[in-house]
Amino acid sequence: RSADRYGDQGPDNFYVRATAANVASFPYLQDQYDRGTGMVIDNPDPTAGAFNRLINYSTAPGFSYQDREDDFETSWDQIRLNVDHSFENVDFSSITSYDETYATERNGGELTGFSPMREGDWRFWQQEFRLTSTSDGPVQWLTGIYLTGSDSEEDTWVANVGAAGGMGVGPGIDIDSTYEAWSVYGQADWQVNDAWTLSAGLRHTDDKLSAENGNWRRTVCGFAPSDTGQSAWTRDFRAAGCPGLTPGRVTGNTDSPVQELSELGWKLGASYLLGDTSMLFASASHGFKGGAYDNRALSTGDDPIAPEFLTAVEFGFKSEFLDNTLQLNAAAYFYDWEDLQLFESYGGIPALVNVPGIDISGIEVEFKWAPNERWYFQGGLGTADTEVVDVTGLNPASAAEVGKEVTNSPDLTYNVLGTYTLPLSSGELSLMLNYRYESEYFFSFVQNAGGYDESEAHGYLNARAGYTFGGDQQYQVSVWGNNLTEEFACGGVGYGAGAGGNLNFGCNIKEYGEAQYGLTFEARFGAN
C-alpha cells in the first residue's frame, strides 16, 4: 500500500469495498487509483481477500464537490433568559428559550450521480420553572414544571441524476409537523440516619407529535434534474415534475399521522455508607424517549416511529483506599428496553424501526490512583451482554431475530492511562501513555454475512510527551503519536443487495491502519 493515498482523507470518510477488476471496469476510477488521488486506495485489511480496493464516496476534509454558496446554508438564532432568586429555605429558577434554525444541504451528486438533499426550518421554545430546597433538614427536594413546543417544515429528497434516459428519480418526504409537551416532576432525598439515604422521584409527561391536515407527503416519480443548483429543487418543482401525479401518501401511511403519549416516569434509590470512605448504592428507574418521524427520503417507514421505554436496575459501590489516594467504583446493571429505536436496512433501504424487546446487562468498573505527586493512573472496564428477546410486529423484512445481539455493542471494553510528571528548574515534563480496547461487535442485524458486518477486536495505543514552561507556566509544547499499534477498523457499515442474492458492504473507516504523529504548541493568556 502507498501512504500518500491516505494523506488527504478525513476520519469519517465512507469507503466501499471493491476488487481490482471492479475498479478496472471504470476508466475514471482506474485513473484515480493510478494517480494516487485518494479516491481509490489499496485495502489495508489483511483479510480482505479479493476485495483489495477501497473506493472513497465522500470528500477530503474541508472540500466539497458542490459550490458551497449554492448548496449549503445554515442559520441559527436563539433567545435565552435565566432568572434565579433565593427565598428562605428555597431557590427559584426560571429558564426560557426560543430557537430558530434553517438548513439546506446537498451531498455527493457529482461524484456518484446520486445526491441526497435536505431543507428544513425549525422553531422551538421551552419554559421551565423549578424550586429547590436549601434547608439543613434531613429531607432535600426539588420540584418543577416544564413546557415545550415546536413547529417545523422539513423536506428530504434524493436526485438520482444517473438514471436511464437522463431522467432522475426523485423520491422525497415533506413533513410539516408540530410538537407540544408538558411535564411536572419532583424528587426527594431523605437522610434517614448517618448511614442510610433514600431517594424517590416522579415525572408525568404529556406530549403530542402531529402532521395533520395532509402535511405528510411522499413523492416517488421521475423528473428532469435542474441545472440551476439546489435552490430550484423546491416542493412545487418536485411536484410539477410528476406529470399526472398528485403528491400524497404512499400505501400504508396514515392520512394524518398523530402520536400522543401520557406517561409516568419514576426512580427509587438507596445508599448506605460503610464508614467514611465507602458507600453501597442501588436504584431502579423507568423512563421513555418520545417518538419521531422517519423523514429520510429512502426510508421504508411510513408511519411515526413509536416511543421507546426503558426500565433500568443498577447496584454497586464507591470507595476510597490507601489514604484516599485510590478510588475504586463498580456497578452492575440490567436494562429492559421496549421498542428501542434503531436504524436498520431492508435490502439496502434504510429504516428507523422499533425493536419490540431487548435485554442488556453488564458490569462497569473504574479506578483512579495517585500514589504520589508524580504518578497517576486510571482505568475502566465494561461488559455488555445484549440480546433481542421480542420481534413481535416487526417488519418481516427485518433481519432482527430473537437471540441476536444488539448492533454496535461490544461485549467488552476497557481502557488504561498512566502519566508521569517530572518537575524541572524551568518548567515541567509530563509523559502519558494510554490504551483502549473493544471486542468484536456487529454493525447490523444481518450477522451471518461472512463476517463483513462484524467488527474485529481492536486495541489502540496513544502516547504524548509535553513540556510546560514560562513564568506562569503558560506555554506547552507536546509531541504525540496516535494509533501506534496501526489498527485498521470500520466505524460502521452500509449494505445493500448485490449480484446473486449476496450483500455488498461498505466500510465507514474509523482507523486507517497507520500511526499518526504530531507536534502541538499551546499558549494561555490571562487568568487560568
Tab-separated table of N, CA and C in Angstrom, residues 46-150:
chain	number	residue	atom	x	y	z
A	46	PRO	N	-5.840	-6.977	6.071
A	46	PRO	CA	-5.141	-8.183	5.609
A	46	PRO	C	-6.077	-9.346	5.304
A	47	THR	N	-7.335	-9.270	5.752
A	47	THR	CA	-8.290	-10.352	5.484
A	47	THR	C	-9.222	-10.012	4.332
A	48	ALA	N	-8.905	-8.983	3.547
A	48	ALA	CA	-9.827	-8.507	2.512
A	48	ALA	C	-9.972	-9.482	1.354
A	49	GLY	N	-8.979	-10.314	1.115
A	49	GLY	CA	-9.051	-11.264	0.010
A	49	GLY	C	-9.124	-10.546	-1.321
A	50	ALA	N	-10.113	-10.935	-2.138
A	50	ALA	CA	-10.257	-10.332	-3.466
A	50	ALA	C	-10.662	-8.867	-3.391
A	51	PHE	N	-11.249	-8.444	-2.258
A	51	PHE	CA	-11.681	-7.057	-2.134
A	51	PHE	C	-10.486	-6.203	-1.720
A	52	ASN	N	-9.558	-6.041	-2.641
A	52	ASN	CA	-8.292	-5.379	-2.336
A	52	ASN	C	-8.271	-3.896	-2.697
A	53	ARG	N	-9.425	-3.302	-2.980
A	53	ARG	CA	-9.531	-1.870	-3.251
A	53	ARG	C	-10.629	-1.271	-2.364
A	54	LEU	N	-10.468	0.020	-2.048
A	54	LEU	CA	-11.496	0.794	-1.356
A	54	LEU	C	-11.777	2.043	-2.181
A	55	ILE	N	-13.063	2.304	-2.446
A	55	ILE	CA	-13.468	3.488	-3.220
A	55	ILE	C	-14.073	4.493	-2.255
A	56	ASN	N	-13.530	5.704	-2.228
A	56	ASN	CA	-13.986	6.747	-1.315
A	56	ASN	C	-15.188	7.470	-1.926
A	57	TYR	N	-16.347	7.354	-1.276
A	57	TYR	CA	-17.553	8.017	-1.760
A	57	TYR	C	-17.876	9.249	-0.935
A	58	SER	N	-16.871	9.883	-0.367
A	58	SER	CA	-17.069	11.155	0.306
A	58	SER	C	-15.960	12.092	-0.138
A	59	THR	N	-15.684	13.096	0.643
A	59	THR	CA	-14.706	14.099	0.232
A	59	THR	C	-13.652	14.265	1.313
A	60	ALA	N	-12.535	14.858	0.944
A	60	ALA	CA	-11.492	15.173	1.914
A	60	ALA	C	-11.983	16.292	2.837
A	61	PRO	N	-11.407	16.417	4.041
A	61	PRO	CA	-11.844	17.460	4.963
A	61	PRO	C	-11.755	18.846	4.343
A	62	GLY	N	-12.817	19.634	4.548
A	62	GLY	CA	-12.833	20.998	4.047
A	62	GLY	C	-13.084	21.132	2.568
A	63	PHE	N	-13.437	20.046	1.884
A	63	PHE	CA	-13.646	20.100	0.439
A	63	PHE	C	-15.034	19.586	0.105
A	64	SER	N	-15.639	20.153	-0.928
A	64	SER	CA	-16.968	19.725	-1.349
A	64	SER	C	-16.986	19.629	-2.867
A	65	TYR	N	-17.812	18.720	-3.358
A	65	TYR	CA	-17.982	18.612	-4.795
A	65	TYR	C	-18.993	19.626	-5.319
A	66	GLN	N	-19.604	20.400	-4.426
A	66	GLN	CA	-20.577	21.405	-4.836
A	66	GLN	C	-20.074	22.800	-4.470
A	67	ASP	N	-20.684	23.786	-5.089
A	67	ASP	CA	-20.424	25.173	-4.739
A	67	ASP	C	-21.114	25.452	-3.407
A	68	ARG	N	-20.343	25.770	-2.386
A	68	ARG	CA	-20.918	25.993	-1.059
A	68	ARG	C	-21.979	27.094	-1.075
A	69	GLU	N	-21.777	28.116	-1.879
A	69	GLU	CA	-22.714	29.228	-1.890
A	69	GLU	C	-24.081	28.794	-2.411
A	70	ASP	N	-24.108	27.817	-3.308
A	70	ASP	CA	-25.375	27.384	-3.896
A	70	ASP	C	-26.050	26.279	-3.092
A	71	ASP	N	-25.280	25.420	-2.453
A	71	ASP	CA	-25.833	24.170	-1.972
A	71	ASP	C	-25.770	23.974	-0.463
A	72	PHE	N	-25.170	24.887	0.279
A	72	PHE	CA	-25.102	24.762	1.716
A	72	PHE	C	-25.459	26.103	2.360
A	73	GLU	N	-26.393	26.059	3.283
A	73	GLU	CA	-26.732	27.269	4.018
A	73	GLU	C	-27.332	26.872	5.357
A	74	THR	N	-26.853	27.477	6.420
A	74	THR	CA	-27.423	27.251	7.741
A	74	THR	C	-27.501	28.570	8.488
A	75	SER	N	-28.502	28.701	9.337
A	75	SER	CA	-28.610	29.858	10.211
A	75	SER	C	-29.259	29.421	11.515
A	76	TRP	N	-28.864	30.063	12.606
A	76	TRP	CA	-29.382	29.705	13.916
A	76	TRP	C	-29.500	30.965	14.759
A	77	ASP	N	-30.670	31.186	15.314
A	77	ASP	CA	-30.922	32.318	16.196
A	77	ASP	C	-31.520	31.800	17.498
A	78	GLN	N	-31.075	32.376	18.605
A	78	GLN	CA	-31.561	31.930	19.910
A	78	GLN	C	-31.743	33.120	20.839
A	79	ILE	N	-32.808	33.054	21.622
A	79	ILE	CA	-33.044	33.994	22.712
A	79	ILE	C	-33.142	33.171	23.989
A	80	ARG	N	-32.426	33.571	25.031
A	80	ARG	CA	-32.405	32.804	26.268
A	80	ARG	C	-32.470	33.750	27.456
A	81	LEU	N	-33.292	33.399	28.457
A	81	LEU	CA	-33.439	34.216	29.663
A	81	LEU	C	-33.455	33.297	30.874
A	82	ASN	N	-32.534	33.518	31.807
A	82	ASN	CA	-32.478	32.779	33.069
A	82	ASN	C	-32.747	33.740	34.219
A	83	VAL	N	-33.612	33.336	35.117
A	83	VAL	CA	-33.931	34.126	36.311
A	83	VAL	C	-33.758	33.224	37.525
A	84	ASP	N	-32.925	33.643	38.477
A	84	ASP	CA	-32.705	32.893	39.719
A	84	ASP	C	-32.926	33.817	40.904
A	85	HIS	N	-33.594	33.283	41.914
A	85	HIS	CA	-33.826	34.073	43.133
A	85	HIS	C	-33.874	33.139	44.332
A	86	SER	N	-33.268	33.560	45.439
A	86	SER	CA	-33.244	32.764	46.662
A	86	SER	C	-34.231	33.325	47.673
A	87	PHE	N	-35.144	32.464	48.121
A	87	PHE	CA	-36.035	32.779	49.216
A	87	PHE	C	-35.531	32.045	50.456
A	88	GLU	N	-36.232	32.176	51.546
A	88	GLU	CA	-35.838	31.470	52.750
A	88	GLU	C	-36.062	29.970	52.570
A	89	ASN	N	-34.993	29.203	52.627
A	89	ASN	CA	-35.013	27.741	52.536
A	89	ASN	C	-35.388	27.200	51.154
A	90	VAL	N	-35.422	28.036	50.129
A	90	VAL	CA	-35.761	27.526	48.798
A	90	VAL	C	-35.195	28.458	47.733
A	91	ASP	N	-34.700	27.869	46.634
A	91	ASP	CA	-34.231	28.625	45.477
A	91	ASP	C	-35.224	28.475	44.337
A	92	PHE	N	-35.453	29.581	43.632
A	92	PHE	CA	-36.344	29.584	42.473
A	92	PHE	C	-35.542	29.822	41.205
A	93	SER	N	-35.837	29.038	40.152
A	93	SER	CA	-35.163	29.215	38.863
A	93	SER	C	-36.187	29.201	37.745
A	94	SER	N	-35.983	30.075	36.768
A	94	SER	CA	-36.803	30.107	35.556
A	94	SER	C	-35.875	30.110	34.352
A	95	ILE	N	-36.115	29.195	33.411
A	95	ILE	CA	-35.301	29.093	32.200
A	95	ILE	C	-36.228	29.221	30.999
A	96	THR	N	-35.976	30.216	30.156
A	96	THR	CA	-36.794	30.479	28.977
A	96	THR	C	-35.897	30.534	27.750
A	97	SER	N	-36.315	29.895	26.663
A	97	SER	CA	-35.505	29.957	25.448
A	97	SER	C	-36.378	29.808	24.214
A	98	TYR	N	-35.887	30.392	23.123
A	98	TYR	CA	-36.523	30.263	21.807
A	98	TYR	C	-35.407	30.106	20.781
A	99	ASP	N	-35.541	29.083	19.927
A	99	ASP	CA	-34.541	28.809	18.895
A	99	ASP	C	-35.217	28.742	17.536
A	100	GLU	N	-34.543	29.270	16.531
A	100	GLU	CA	-34.995	29.114	15.150
A	100	GLU	C	-33.794	28.723	14.291
A	101	THR	N	-33.948	27.620	13.566
A	101	THR	CA	-32.848	27.073	12.769
A	101	THR	C	-33.324	26.823	11.344
A	102	TYR	N	-32.477	27.192	10.395
A	102	TYR	CA	-32.743	26.895	8.987
A	102	TYR	C	-31.514	26.198	8.423
A	103	ALA	N	-31.733	25.158	7.608
A	103	ALA	CA	-30.612	24.445	6.996
A	103	ALA	C	-31.019	23.911	5.634
A	104	THR	N	-30.109	24.002	4.695
A	104	THR	CA	-30.281	23.363	3.398
A	104	THR	C	-28.930	22.778	2.997
A	105	GLU	N	-28.935	21.554	2.516
A	105	GLU	CA	-27.672	20.897	2.204
A	105	GLU	C	-27.873	19.857	1.116
A	106	ARG	N	-26.772	19.556	0.453
A	106	ARG	CA	-26.744	18.591	-0.638
A	106	ARG	C	-25.453	17.802	-0.526
A	107	ASN	N	-25.451	16.540	-0.950
A	107	ASN	CA	-24.277	15.712	-0.714
A	107	ASN	C	-23.990	14.794	-1.896
A	108	GLY	N	-22.857	15.005	-2.557
A	108	GLY	CA	-22.240	13.975	-3.373
A	108	GLY	C	-22.772	13.695	-4.741
A	109	GLY	N	-23.665	14.502	-5.303
A	109	GLY	CA	-24.268	14.158	-6.583
A	109	GLY	C	-23.284	14.071	-7.732
A	110	GLU	N	-22.289	14.972	-7.759
A	110	GLU	CA	-21.365	14.993	-8.882
A	110	GLU	C	-20.443	13.778	-8.895
A	111	LEU	N	-20.213	13.173	-7.733
A	111	LEU	CA	-19.324	12.027	-7.676
A	111	LEU	C	-20.047	10.745	-8.046
A	112	THR	N	-21.240	10.553	-7.529
A	112	THR	CA	-21.933	9.276	-7.688
A	112	THR	C	-23.156	9.351	-8.586
A	113	GLY	N	-23.598	10.562	-8.961
A	113	GLY	CA	-24.860	10.690	-9.684
A	113	GLY	C	-26.059	10.454	-8.785
A	114	PHE	N	-25.849	10.446	-7.485
A	114	PHE	CA	-26.892	10.122	-6.525
A	114	PHE	C	-26.769	11.129	-5.381
A	115	SER	N	-27.673	12.087	-5.293
A	115	SER	CA	-27.476	13.220	-4.402
A	115	SER	C	-28.610	13.338	-3.388
A	116	PRO	N	-28.375	12.972	-2.114
A	116	PRO	CA	-29.360	13.229	-1.070
A	116	PRO	C	-29.394	14.718	-0.738
A	117	MET	N	-30.589	15.233	-0.473
A	117	MET	CA	-30.746	16.655	-0.182
A	117	MET	C	-31.725	16.836	0.970
A	118	ARG	N	-31.590	17.989	1.626
A	118	ARG	CA	-32.483	18.297	2.738
A	118	ARG	C	-32.655	19.795	2.857
A	119	GLU	N	-33.865	20.213	3.214
A	119	GLU	CA	-34.138	21.608	3.530
A	119	GLU	C	-35.128	21.636	4.680
A	120	GLY	N	-34.839	22.455	5.685
A	120	GLY	CA	-35.717	22.476	6.838
A	120	GLY	C	-35.688	23.788	7.577
A	121	ASP	N	-36.794	24.069	8.252
A	121	ASP	CA	-36.925	25.260	9.085
A	121	ASP	C	-37.582	24.808	10.387
A	122	TRP	N	-36.874	24.985	11.513
A	122	TRP	CA	-37.354	24.503	12.805
A	122	TRP	C	-37.450	25.676	13.783
A	123	ARG	N	-38.583	25.764	14.511
A	123	ARG	CA	-38.789	26.773	15.550
A	123	ARG	C	-39.151	26.041	16.844
A	124	PHE	N	-38.398	26.324	17.922
A	124	PHE	CA	-38.503	25.548	19.143
A	124	PHE	C	-38.464	26.482	20.346
A	125	TRP	N	-39.378	26.289	21.296
A	125	TRP	CA	-39.377	27.085	22.526
A	125	TRP	C	-39.505	26.172	23.743
A	126	GLN	N	-39.004	26.641	24.877
A	126	GLN	CA	-39.131	25.889	26.111
A	126	GLN	C	-39.168	26.830	27.314
A	127	GLN	N	-39.881	26.367	28.337
A	127	GLN	CA	-40.002	27.136	29.575
A	127	GLN	C	-39.988	26.163	30.745
A	128	GLU	N	-39.140	26.435	31.736
A	128	GLU	CA	-39.081	25.610	32.921
A	128	GLU	C	-39.069	26.487	34.162
A	129	PHE	N	-39.894	26.106	35.175
A	129	PHE	CA	-39.885	26.720	36.488
A	129	PHE	C	-39.496	25.640	37.494
A	130	ARG	N	-38.525	25.959	38.387
A	130	ARG	CA	-38.016	24.945	39.305
A	130	ARG	C	-37.806	25.534	40.696
A	131	LEU	N	-38.194	24.753	41.732
A	131	LEU	CA	-37.955	25.087	43.131
A	131	LEU	C	-37.040	24.032	43.732
A	132	THR	N	-36.000	24.476	44.464
A	132	THR	CA	-35.046	23.568	45.085
A	132	THR	C	-34.872	23.940	46.546
A	133	SER	N	-34.969	22.953	47.434
A	133	SER	CA	-34.844	23.220	48.863
A	133	SER	C	-33.396	23.527	49.227
A	134	THR	N	-33.212	24.381	50.230
A	134	THR	CA	-31.866	24.739	50.710
A	134	THR	C	-31.757	24.637	52.227
A	135	SER	N	-32.739	24.028	52.877
A	135	SER	CA	-32.726	23.927	54.332
A	135	SER	C	-31.688	22.902	54.781
A	136	ASP	N	-31.429	22.858	56.086
A	136	ASP	CA	-30.473	21.919	56.661
A	136	ASP	C	-31.145	20.650	57.157
A	137	GLY	N	-32.411	20.451	56.869
A	137	GLY	CA	-33.138	19.304	57.372
A	137	GLY	C	-32.727	18.008	56.703
A	138	PRO	N	-33.249	16.883	57.193
A	138	PRO	CA	-32.875	15.577	56.646
A	138	PRO	C	-33.470	15.299	55.268
A	139	VAL	N	-34.455	16.088	54.837
A	139	VAL	CA	-35.094	15.878	53.535
A	139	VAL	C	-34.744	17.038	52.610
A	140	GLN	N	-34.147	16.715	51.472
A	140	GLN	CA	-33.872	17.692	50.429
A	140	GLN	C	-34.739	17.352	49.220
A	141	TRP	N	-35.293	18.362	48.547
A	141	TRP	CA	-36.237	18.093	47.470
A	141	TRP	C	-36.098	19.130	46.368
A	142	LEU	N	-36.638	18.779	45.225
A	142	LEU	CA	-36.814	19.739	44.140
A	142	LEU	C	-38.086	19.374	43.386
A	143	THR	N	-38.711	20.368	42.791
A	143	THR	CA	-39.920	20.145	42.006
A	143	THR	C	-39.997	21.206	40.926
A	144	GLY	N	-40.724	20.912	39.868
A	144	GLY	CA	-40.820	21.889	38.789
A	144	GLY	C	-41.832	21.497	37.743
A	145	ILE	N	-41.981	22.384	36.764
A	145	ILE	CA	-42.847	22.160	35.614
A	145	ILE	C	-42.082	22.564	34.361
A	146	TYR	N	-42.244	21.777	33.319
A	146	TYR	CA	-41.512	22.004	32.070
A	146	TYR	C	-42.516	22.005	30.924
A	147	LEU	N	-42.453	23.040	30.075
A	147	LEU	CA	-43.336	23.164	28.925
A	147	LEU	C	-42.476	23.406	27.695
A	148	THR	N	-42.864	22.800	26.581
A	148	THR	CA	-42.087	22.988	25.358
A	148	THR	C	-42.984	22.783	24.142
A	149	GLY	N	-42.548	23.307	23.023
A	149	GLY	CA	-43.285	23.127	21.779
A	149	GLY	C	-42.424	23.500	20.589
A	150	SER	N	-42.822	23.027	19.422
A	150	SER	CA	-42.077	23.340	18.204
A	150	SER	C	-42.993	23.191	17.008
